Coordinates of C-alpha atoms and ligand atoms in Angstrom, one line a residue:
M911 CA -53.2 3.8 -14.1
S912 CA -56.4 5.3 -13.2
K913 CA -59.8 4.2 -14.7
S914 CA -60.8 6.4 -17.6
I915 CA -64.2 8.4 -17.3
F916 CA -66.2 5.7 -19.6
E917 CA -64.9 3.0 -17.2
H918 CA -66.6 4.8 -14.5
S919 CA -69.6 5.0 -16.4
S920 CA -72.9 3.3 -14.9
P921 CA -75.9 3.0 -16.7
G922 CA -78.7 5.6 -16.1
R923 CA -76.4 7.5 -13.8
K924 CA -77.0 11.2 -14.6
G925 CA -75.3 14.5 -13.8
V926 CA -77.9 16.9 -15.1
G927 CA -81.5 16.8 -15.9
L928 CA -82.6 18.0 -19.3
P929 CA -86.1 18.4 -20.1
P930 CA -87.8 15.9 -22.7
R931 CA -86.3 16.9 -26.1
D932 CA -88.8 18.3 -28.6
T933 CA -88.1 16.6 -31.9
D934 CA -90.0 19.2 -33.9
T935 CA -87.5 22.3 -33.8
P936 CA -86.8 24.6 -36.7
L937 CA -83.1 22.8 -36.2
D938 CA -84.7 19.3 -37.0
K939 CA -86.2 20.7 -39.9
I940 CA -83.2 22.3 -41.4
I941 CA -80.9 19.5 -40.6
P942 CA -81.5 16.7 -43.3
Q943 CA -82.9 13.4 -41.8
K944 CA -80.3 11.2 -42.8
Y945 CA -78.0 13.1 -40.6
H946 CA -80.3 12.8 -37.4
R947 CA -78.6 10.5 -34.9
Q948 CA -80.6 6.9 -34.7
S949 CA -79.0 5.5 -31.5
A950 CA -77.8 7.3 -28.4
A951 CA -74.3 8.9 -28.4
R952 CA -72.1 6.8 -26.6
L953 CA -71.2 9.0 -23.7
P954 CA -70.2 8.3 -20.3
E955 CA -73.1 8.1 -17.5
V956 CA -71.7 9.6 -14.8
S957 CA -72.8 12.1 -11.7
K958 CA -71.3 15.6 -11.2
L959 CA -68.9 14.2 -8.7
D960 CA -67.5 11.8 -10.9
V961 CA -66.9 14.3 -13.5
M962 CA -65.3 16.5 -11.1
R963 CA -62.9 13.9 -9.8
H964 CA -62.4 12.8 -13.4
Y965 CA -60.9 16.3 -14.3
I966 CA -59.3 17.1 -11.0
E967 CA -57.3 13.8 -11.4
L968 CA -56.5 14.5 -15.2
S969 CA -55.2 18.1 -13.9
H970 CA -52.9 16.3 -11.3
K971 CA -51.4 14.3 -14.0
N972 CA -49.8 17.1 -15.4
H973 CA -47.2 19.3 -13.6
F974 CA -47.9 23.0 -12.6
I975 CA -46.5 25.8 -10.4
E976 CA -49.5 25.3 -7.7
K977 CA -48.3 21.5 -7.7
G978 CA -44.3 21.9 -7.2
L979 CA -41.2 23.9 -8.3
Y980 CA -41.1 24.6 -12.0
P981 CA -37.2 25.5 -12.5
L982 CA -37.6 25.7 -16.6
G983 CA -34.6 27.9 -17.3
S984 CA -35.4 30.9 -19.5
C985 CA -39.1 30.4 -19.3
T986 CA -39.4 32.0 -15.5
M987 CA -42.2 29.7 -14.5
K988 CA -43.1 31.7 -11.4
Y989 CA -46.5 31.6 -9.5
N990 CA -49.0 34.5 -10.9
P991 CA -51.3 35.8 -8.3
K992 CA -55.1 34.5 -9.1
I993 CA -56.4 38.1 -8.7
H994 CA -54.8 38.7 -11.7
E995 CA -57.1 36.1 -13.4
V996 CA -60.2 37.5 -11.4
L997 CA -59.6 41.1 -12.8
A998 CA -58.7 40.2 -16.3
R999 CA -62.0 38.4 -16.7
H1000 CA -63.9 41.4 -15.1
S1001 CA -67.1 42.1 -17.5
C1002 CA -66.0 45.9 -17.8
F1003 CA -63.1 44.6 -19.7
T1004 CA -64.5 41.4 -21.4
N1005 CA -67.7 43.3 -22.4
L1006 CA -65.5 45.8 -24.4
H1007 CA -65.7 45.8 -28.2
P1008 CA -62.3 46.9 -30.1
Y1009 CA -64.6 49.2 -32.5
Q1010 CA -66.1 51.2 -29.7
P1011 CA -65.9 54.8 -29.7
E1012 CA -62.9 56.1 -28.0
S1013 CA -64.8 58.3 -25.6
T1014 CA -66.5 55.1 -24.2
M1015 CA -63.5 53.1 -23.4
Q1016 CA -61.1 55.7 -21.6
G1017 CA -60.6 53.6 -19.0
S1018 CA -59.0 50.6 -20.7
L1019 CA -57.2 53.2 -22.8
E1020 CA -55.7 54.8 -19.7
L1021 CA -54.5 51.2 -18.6
L1022 CA -52.7 50.7 -21.9
Y1023 CA -51.3 54.1 -21.9
E1024 CA -50.1 53.8 -18.1
L1025 CA -48.7 50.2 -18.9
Q1026 CA -46.7 52.0 -22.2
E1027 CA -45.1 54.5 -19.7
D1028 CA -44.4 52.1 -16.9
L1029 CA -42.6 49.8 -19.4
A1030 CA -40.7 52.6 -21.1
E1031 CA -39.5 53.7 -17.4
I1032 CA -38.5 50.0 -16.3
S1033 CA -36.7 49.6 -19.7
G1034 CA -35.2 53.0 -19.8
M1035 CA -36.7 53.5 -23.1
A1036 CA -38.6 56.2 -25.1
A1037 CA -41.6 54.6 -26.1
V1038 CA -43.2 51.2 -26.1
T1039 CA -45.5 49.1 -28.3
L1040 CA -48.1 47.0 -26.4
Q1041 CA -49.0 45.2 -29.8
P1042 CA -46.6 41.9 -30.3
S1043 CA -48.1 38.9 -28.5
A1044 CA -45.2 37.0 -27.9
G1045 CA -41.2 37.1 -27.3
A1046 CA -40.4 35.8 -30.7
Q1047 CA -43.3 38.6 -32.1
G1048 CA -41.5 41.2 -30.3
E1049 CA -38.1 40.4 -31.8
F1050 CA -39.7 40.1 -35.3
T1051 CA -41.0 43.6 -34.6
G1052 CA -37.8 44.9 -33.2
I1053 CA -35.8 43.7 -36.5
K1054 CA -38.4 45.0 -38.7
I1055 CA -37.8 48.4 -37.1
I1056 CA -34.1 48.1 -37.6
E1057 CA -35.0 47.1 -41.3
A1058 CA -37.1 50.3 -41.6
Y1059 CA -34.4 52.5 -39.7
H1060 CA -32.0 51.4 -42.5
K1061 CA -34.3 52.1 -45.3
A1062 CA -35.3 55.7 -44.0
K1063 CA -31.4 56.2 -44.1
G1064 CA -30.7 54.4 -47.4
N1065 CA -28.5 52.1 -45.8
T1066 CA -29.3 49.6 -48.6
H1067 CA -25.9 47.9 -48.0
K1068 CA -26.5 46.4 -44.3
T1069 CA -27.5 42.8 -44.9
K1070 CA -26.5 41.1 -41.7
I1071 CA -27.2 40.8 -38.0
I1072 CA -24.4 39.5 -35.3
I1073 CA -25.7 37.2 -32.7
P1074 CA -23.7 35.2 -29.9
D1075 CA -23.6 31.3 -30.1
S1076 CA -25.3 31.6 -26.5
A1077 CA -28.4 33.3 -28.1
H1078 CA -31.9 31.8 -27.6
G1079 CA -32.9 29.8 -30.7
T1080 CA -35.6 32.4 -31.7
N1081 CA -33.0 35.4 -32.4
P1082 CA -31.2 34.0 -35.5
A1083 CA -34.6 32.9 -36.6
T1084 CA -36.2 36.0 -36.5
C1085 CA -33.6 37.7 -38.2
H1086 CA -33.9 35.1 -41.1
L1087 CA -37.4 35.7 -41.3
V1088 CA -37.0 39.4 -41.9
G1089 CA -34.2 38.6 -44.5
Y1090 CA -31.0 39.4 -42.8
D1091 CA -28.0 37.0 -42.8
V1092 CA -27.1 36.1 -39.3
V1093 CA -23.4 36.2 -38.2
E1094 CA -22.6 34.1 -35.1
L1095 CA -20.4 35.7 -32.4
K1096 CA -18.3 33.4 -30.0
S1097 CA -18.6 33.6 -26.3
D1098 CA -15.4 34.1 -24.4
A1099 CA -13.9 31.8 -21.4
Q1100 CA -15.8 33.6 -19.1
G1101 CA -19.3 32.7 -21.4
R1102 CA -19.8 36.4 -22.5
C1103 CA -19.4 38.4 -25.7
D1104 CA -15.7 37.9 -27.3
I1105 CA -15.2 41.7 -27.9
D1106 CA -12.1 40.9 -30.0
H1107 CA -14.3 38.5 -32.1
L1108 CA -17.3 41.2 -32.4
K1109 CA -14.4 43.6 -33.9
E1110 CA -13.6 41.3 -36.4
L1111 CA -17.1 40.9 -37.4
V1112 CA -18.4 44.3 -37.4
D1113 CA -18.3 46.0 -40.9
E1114 CA -20.1 48.4 -42.9
N1115 CA -22.5 45.9 -43.8
T1116 CA -23.9 45.1 -40.1
A1117 CA -27.5 46.3 -39.6
G1118 CA -27.6 45.2 -35.9
F1119 CA -26.7 43.1 -32.8
M1120 CA -29.1 41.0 -30.9
L1121 CA -28.1 40.4 -27.6
T1122 CA -30.0 38.3 -24.9
N1123 CA -29.3 39.9 -21.5
P1124 CA -28.5 38.2 -18.7
N1125 CA -27.5 35.4 -21.4
T1126 CA -28.5 31.8 -21.4
L1127 CA -25.8 30.9 -19.2
G1128 CA -27.5 33.4 -16.7
L1129 CA -24.7 35.8 -16.7
F1130 CA -25.0 39.5 -17.3
E1131 CA -23.2 40.9 -20.1
T1132 CA -20.7 43.2 -19.0
H1133 CA -19.3 44.9 -22.0
I1134 CA -22.7 46.6 -23.1
E1135 CA -21.5 50.3 -23.3
E1136 CA -18.4 49.2 -25.2
I1137 CA -20.5 46.9 -27.4
A1138 CA -23.0 49.6 -28.2
E1139 CA -20.1 52.0 -29.0
I1140 CA -18.7 49.8 -31.4
M1141 CA -22.0 49.2 -33.0
H1142 CA -23.2 52.7 -33.3
S1143 CA -19.8 53.7 -34.9
F1144 CA -20.8 51.6 -38.0
D1145 CA -24.5 53.1 -37.5
A1146 CA -25.8 49.4 -36.6
L1147 CA -28.7 49.1 -34.0
I1148 CA -28.0 47.0 -30.7
Y1149 CA -31.2 45.0 -29.6
M1150 CA -31.7 43.4 -26.5
D1151 CA -33.8 40.3 -25.9
G1152 CA -35.5 41.0 -22.9
A1153 CA -37.2 37.8 -22.2
N1154 CA -34.9 37.4 -18.9
M1155 CA -35.9 41.0 -17.4
N1156 CA -36.9 39.2 -14.3
A1157 CA -33.1 39.6 -13.3
L1158 CA -33.3 43.1 -14.1
L1159 CA -36.3 44.7 -12.9
G1160 CA -36.0 48.0 -11.0
I1161 CA -31.9 47.4 -11.3
V1162 CA -30.6 47.9 -14.9
Q1163 CA -32.5 50.1 -17.6
P1164 CA -31.2 48.6 -20.9
G1165 CA -32.3 51.9 -22.6
K1166 CA -29.7 54.0 -20.3
I1167 CA -26.5 51.8 -21.0
G1168 CA -26.9 51.7 -24.9
F1169 CA -29.4 49.3 -26.1
D1170 CA -31.9 50.6 -29.0
I1171 CA -34.6 48.3 -28.7
I1172 CA -35.7 45.6 -26.1
H1173 CA -38.6 43.1 -25.9
Y1174 CA -40.4 42.0 -22.7
N1175 CA -42.1 38.7 -22.3
V1176 CA -45.0 39.8 -20.3
H1177 CA -45.9 36.1 -19.9
K1178 CA -42.6 35.7 -18.3
T1179 CA -41.6 38.3 -16.1
L1180 CA -45.1 40.2 -15.8
S1181 CA -47.3 37.6 -14.5
T1182 CA -49.2 35.8 -17.2
P1183 CA -49.6 32.0 -16.9
H1184 CA -47.8 30.2 -20.0
G1185 CA -46.9 27.3 -21.0
G1186 CA -49.2 25.1 -23.5
G1187 CA -49.3 27.8 -25.9
G1188 CA -51.5 30.3 -24.2
P1189 CA -51.9 33.8 -25.3
G1190 CA -49.1 36.0 -24.2
A1191 CA -47.3 39.7 -24.9
G1192 CA -44.0 40.7 -26.0
P1193 CA -44.1 44.6 -25.9
V1194 CA -41.2 46.4 -27.7
G1195 CA -39.5 49.5 -26.2
V1196 CA -37.2 52.0 -28.4
V1197 CA -35.1 54.8 -28.2
E1198 CA -36.3 58.4 -29.3
K1199 CA -35.0 58.1 -33.0
L1200 CA -36.9 54.7 -33.4
I1201 CA -40.1 55.8 -32.4
P1202 CA -41.6 56.8 -36.1
F1203 CA -41.2 53.0 -36.9
L1204 CA -43.2 51.6 -34.0
P1205 CA -46.5 50.0 -35.0
V1206 CA -49.6 52.1 -35.0
P1207 CA -52.0 52.7 -33.3
M1208 CA -50.2 53.6 -30.1
V1209 CA -52.5 55.3 -27.2
S1210 CA -51.6 58.9 -26.5
K1211 CA -53.0 61.4 -24.0
D1212 CA -53.9 65.0 -24.1
A1213 CA -56.4 67.4 -22.5
D1214 CA -59.5 65.7 -23.9
G1215 CA -58.2 62.3 -22.7
Y1216 CA -56.8 59.2 -24.0
H1217 CA -56.5 58.2 -27.9
L1218 CA -55.7 55.9 -30.4
D1219 CA -52.7 57.5 -31.9
Y1220 CA -52.2 56.7 -35.7
S1221 CA -49.9 59.9 -36.1
H1222 CA -47.1 58.2 -37.4
E1223 CA -49.0 55.9 -39.5
K1224 CA -46.9 56.7 -43.0
T1225 CA -43.5 55.7 -41.4
S1226 CA -44.6 53.0 -39.2
I1227 CA -43.5 49.2 -40.0
G1228 CA -47.5 48.6 -39.7
K1229 CA -49.5 46.3 -37.5
V1230 CA -48.3 43.2 -36.0
H1231 CA -51.5 42.2 -34.2
S1232 CA -55.1 42.8 -34.7
F1233 CA -56.5 45.9 -32.6
Y1234 CA -54.0 46.7 -29.8
G1235 CA -52.6 43.4 -28.7
N1236 CA -53.6 40.6 -26.3
F1237 CA -55.7 43.0 -24.1
A1238 CA -56.5 40.6 -21.1
V1239 CA -52.6 39.8 -20.8
L1240 CA -51.9 43.3 -20.7
V1241 CA -54.5 44.1 -18.1
R1242 CA -52.3 41.1 -15.8
A1243 CA -49.0 43.1 -16.6
Y1244 CA -50.6 46.5 -15.7
I1245 CA -51.9 45.0 -12.2
Y1246 CA -48.7 43.2 -11.5
I1247 CA -46.7 46.4 -11.8
K1248 CA -48.9 48.8 -9.9
M1249 CA -49.5 46.2 -7.0
L1250 CA -45.5 45.9 -6.8
G1251 CA -44.5 49.5 -7.4
S1252 CA -40.9 50.3 -8.2
E1253 CA -39.7 48.9 -4.9
G1254 CA -41.4 45.5 -5.1
L1255 CA -40.5 45.3 -8.6
R1256 CA -36.6 45.4 -7.7
R1257 CA -37.4 43.1 -4.9
V1258 CA -38.7 40.3 -7.6
S1259 CA -35.5 40.6 -9.5
E1260 CA -33.4 40.6 -6.2
N1261 CA -35.0 37.7 -4.9
A1262 CA -34.7 35.7 -8.2
I1263 CA -31.2 36.2 -8.2
I1264 CA -30.6 35.5 -4.6
N1265 CA -32.6 32.1 -5.1
A1266 CA -30.7 31.2 -8.4
N1267 CA -27.4 31.8 -6.4
Y1268 CA -28.5 29.9 -3.4
L1269 CA -29.3 26.5 -5.3
M1270 CA -26.0 27.0 -7.2
A1271 CA -23.8 27.4 -4.4
I1272 CA -25.5 24.0 -3.1
L1273 CA -25.3 22.1 -6.3
K1274 CA -21.9 23.0 -7.4
D1275 CA -20.5 20.1 -5.2
Y1276 CA -22.6 17.5 -7.0
Y1277 CA -23.0 19.0 -10.4
H1278 CA -20.4 20.4 -12.8
I1279 CA -21.0 23.7 -13.3
Q1280 CA -18.8 25.7 -16.2
H1281 CA -19.5 29.4 -15.1
L1282 CA -19.2 29.2 -11.3
E1283 CA -19.4 33.0 -10.7
Y1284 CA -22.2 35.0 -9.3
C1285 CA -25.1 34.1 -11.7
M1286 CA -28.2 36.3 -12.2
H1287 CA -31.9 34.8 -12.1
E1288 CA -30.7 31.1 -13.5
F1289 CA -27.7 29.2 -13.8
V1290 CA -26.3 26.1 -16.0
A1291 CA -25.2 23.1 -14.5
D1292 CA -24.6 20.1 -16.4
G1293 CA -24.3 16.3 -16.3
T1294 CA -20.9 15.5 -17.6
W1295 CA -19.4 14.3 -14.3
Q1296 CA -22.7 11.9 -14.2
K1297 CA -22.0 10.8 -17.8
K1298 CA -18.5 10.3 -17.5
A1299 CA -18.3 8.1 -14.2
N1300 CA -21.8 6.7 -14.3
G1301 CA -22.9 6.6 -18.0
V1302 CA -25.7 8.5 -17.0
T1303 CA -27.1 11.4 -19.2
T1304 CA -28.9 14.8 -18.2
L1305 CA -32.0 13.2 -19.9
D1306 CA -31.8 10.4 -17.2
I1307 CA -31.6 13.2 -14.5
A1308 CA -34.4 15.1 -15.7
K1309 CA -36.7 12.3 -16.0
R1310 CA -35.8 11.2 -12.4
L1311 CA -36.6 14.9 -11.2
L1312 CA -40.2 13.9 -12.6
D1313 CA -40.6 10.9 -9.8
K1314 CA -39.7 13.3 -7.2
G1315 CA -42.3 15.9 -7.8
F1316 CA -40.7 18.4 -9.6
H1317 CA -40.6 19.8 -13.1
A1318 CA -37.0 19.0 -14.8
P1319 CA -35.0 22.1 -15.8
T1320 CA -34.4 23.4 -19.5
V1321 CA -32.0 20.6 -20.7
Y1322 CA -29.5 20.5 -23.3
F1323 CA -29.7 24.4 -23.7
P1324 CA -27.6 26.6 -24.1
L1325 CA -26.1 24.3 -26.8
I1326 CA -22.6 25.6 -25.8
I1327 CA -22.7 23.7 -22.7
P1328 CA -22.5 19.7 -23.1
E1329 CA -25.3 17.9 -21.1
A1330 CA -26.7 21.1 -20.1
M1331 CA -29.3 21.8 -17.3
M1332 CA -30.6 25.4 -16.9
I1333 CA -32.0 26.2 -13.7
E1334 CA -34.3 29.2 -13.0
P1335 CA -36.1 28.9 -9.4
T1336 CA -37.9 32.2 -9.6
E1337 CA -38.3 34.4 -6.6
T1338 CA -41.6 33.0 -5.8
E1339 CA -40.1 30.0 -4.2
G1340 CA -39.3 30.0 -0.3
L1341 CA -36.3 28.5 1.3
E1342 CA -38.1 25.1 2.1
S1343 CA -39.1 24.5 -1.6
L1344 CA -35.6 25.6 -2.6
D1345 CA -34.0 23.1 0.1
A1346 CA -36.2 20.4 -1.0
F1347 CA -35.2 20.7 -5.0
A1348 CA -31.5 20.8 -4.0
T1349 CA -32.3 17.8 -1.7
A1350 CA -33.8 15.7 -4.9
M1351 CA -30.9 16.8 -6.8
I1352 CA -28.1 15.5 -4.6
E1353 CA -30.3 12.1 -4.1
I1354 CA -30.0 11.9 -7.9
A1355 CA -26.4 12.5 -8.2
S1356 CA -26.0 9.3 -5.5
E1357 CA -28.3 7.6 -7.3
A1358 CA -26.4 7.9 -10.7
K1359 CA -23.3 6.2 -8.7
D1360 CA -25.4 3.4 -7.0
D1361 CA -28.0 2.6 -9.2
P1362 CA -27.4 4.1 -12.7
D1363 CA -29.8 1.7 -14.3
M1364 CA -33.0 2.9 -12.6
L1365 CA -31.9 6.3 -13.7
R1366 CA -32.1 5.4 -17.1
T1367 CA -35.3 3.7 -17.1
A1368 CA -36.9 6.9 -14.8
P1369 CA -39.6 8.0 -14.6
H1370 CA -41.2 5.5 -12.6
T1371 CA -44.2 7.3 -11.0
T1372 CA -45.5 9.2 -13.5
P1373 CA -48.7 8.2 -15.3
V1374 CA -46.6 8.1 -18.4
R1375 CA -43.2 6.6 -18.5
R1376 CA -40.4 7.4 -20.7
V1377 CA -42.0 8.2 -24.2
D1378 CA -40.1 7.9 -27.3
D1379 CA -40.0 11.3 -28.3
V1380 CA -39.1 11.0 -31.8
R1381 CA -41.9 8.6 -32.5
A1382 CA -44.3 10.7 -30.3
V1383 CA -43.6 13.3 -33.2
K1384 CA -43.7 11.1 -36.2
Q1385 CA -46.7 9.1 -35.2
L1386 CA -48.8 11.2 -32.7
D1387 CA -51.9 9.1 -31.7
P1388 CA -53.6 11.4 -29.0
I1389 CA -57.0 9.7 -29.5
F1390 CA -58.4 7.8 -26.4
K1391 CA -59.9 4.3 -27.7
I1392 CA -62.3 2.4 -25.6
E1393 CA -61.7 -1.5 -26.1
E1394 CA -65.2 -2.9 -27.6
Ligands
PLP2542 C1 -38.7 32.9 -24.2 C2 -37.9 33.2 -24.9 C3 -38.0 33.9 -26.3 C4 -39.4 33.7 -26.9 O1 -40.3 34.2 -26.4 P1 -42.0 33.6 -26.8 O2 -43.0 34.3 -26.1 O3 -41.8 32.1 -26.2 O4 -42.2 33.7 -28.2 C5 -36.9 34.4 -26.7 N1 -35.6 34.8 -25.8 C6 -35.5 34.3 -24.7 C7 -34.2 34.6 -24.3 C8 -36.5 33.5 -24.2 O5 -36.4 32.8 -22.9

C-alpha cells in the first residue's frame, strides 16, 4: 500500500507561504484563552506537488467512468460531458438567489420551462414537475399524486398497489411510505408481468400499478396497453418507473401507451455524475387529469414572460423540495437534451441497446442467461454454471473483475435470478472497451475452472482486499490513525 500524506511529511517543507500570525485579532479576544492551541497542529509538512500527487493517487484507488467501464446495471453509469459541469457552475446560475424577483431571473425560468416541456415531450406526458431530487423521491411524488387523485374522487376504499416481483426495491418501499399495501405480481416464464395473475389480483381496492419498464431483467414489458386497460377499468392509475429511460429515448413515449405517471432519473439518463450520494433529480410527468395534483410552483409562460406558477396550489400535493428542485442538476439535463436534439437522444438509446445486446451475444456461451431474447439497455447473466461446476459464486466473479480494471456489474439483483449479474454497458462505450470487458469475463470463466481458489480470494490488486461487508457495516472505522 502506498504511503499516507503524513509519511511524506518532511519537517519545514511548505506548500504555501502565510504571513506571520497576528495574535491580537478580534477572534483571539472572543475565543477564551483556554481554547487557544498551545502547540502546533500535527499537520503533514508537504509541498504543493506532494499534496497534488496525494489526491491524484487517492482518486485512482477508486473506480470511475473516466478510468474504466462501469457496467453497474440499472444505474446507467455513462460518461457525462465535462462541458455540462463548466456551464452548471457558470456564475450566471450560481449567483442566483431563489427569492430574487421573477423579472430578474427570466433566463433561468426559461431554462426550467423548456426542460419541463422537453421532458413532457420525451415521455409523452401532459406536464412535468422538476422538483423531486431523486428517482425514489419521484416515486414518492407520483404515489402521493395517486393518493390525491383517489381522495379527490372519494375513492376511500382503494388501499393497495400492485407491483411485479422484478421491481426495483424502491417501488414497494415508496408505496409503504405513502401508506399503501403492496401486492406482489409474479413474472411469467418470459420474465414479464403475468397478465393472468394480474387479473386475479386487481379489484375495486386497487389504487394503482407500478411498473419498471424496461424491467430489471432488461426486457421491455410488452402488454402495457392491455395492463393499462385492465387498471383503468378499476379506476386504478398506472405508474412507470422510468429510471431505465436510457433505453427508450425517442423510441417510446410512455404517456402514449397508457401510463399515467412516470419519473425520470436525470442523474442516470440525462447526464449528471452520480454515485456517492451526490445531488440528483427525479422529475415526474403526468397525464392531463393529474396536473392539478402536481407540486407547486410550476413554471409557466405568457405574453409577459416566464412565471413561478402557484395556480393549482389548493389541489396540489404540496412541495417536495425547497424552492424549484436541484437547479444545477436540471441545468445539466437541459444542456444534454439541447445538445443532442431528438435525433441524438434516439441514438443514445439505440446505441445503449446495441451495446448491451453485443455483450450478451458474446457472454451467453460462458455464463448462464435466463432470458436469451434481445434485451434493451441491459441484461442479466448469472453465475449458476460456475457455482455448480466450480463452487465459485457471483460475488467471486464480481471481485475478480476489479483485478482486471472493471467495475463489477450489479450483483444479486434482480432477486428472481439466482447469482444474478446485471450488466449495463451504456452507449458511451466503444467497441474496444466492450471487447475488453467481454475478454475479462471470458478469462474469469476459465479461471473459475482452473483456479477457483484464486477467484474466491479476489480481488488481489486493489488497495483494499475483500472486505467483510457485514463487519464493515457494524464496526465501521473510517479514521486514519498514525502510528505514534
Ligand atoms: C435507480 C433506480 C431507482 C431509484 O433512483 P434514485 O435516484 O437512486 O432514488 C428506482 N428505480 C429503478 C429501476 C432504478 O434503477
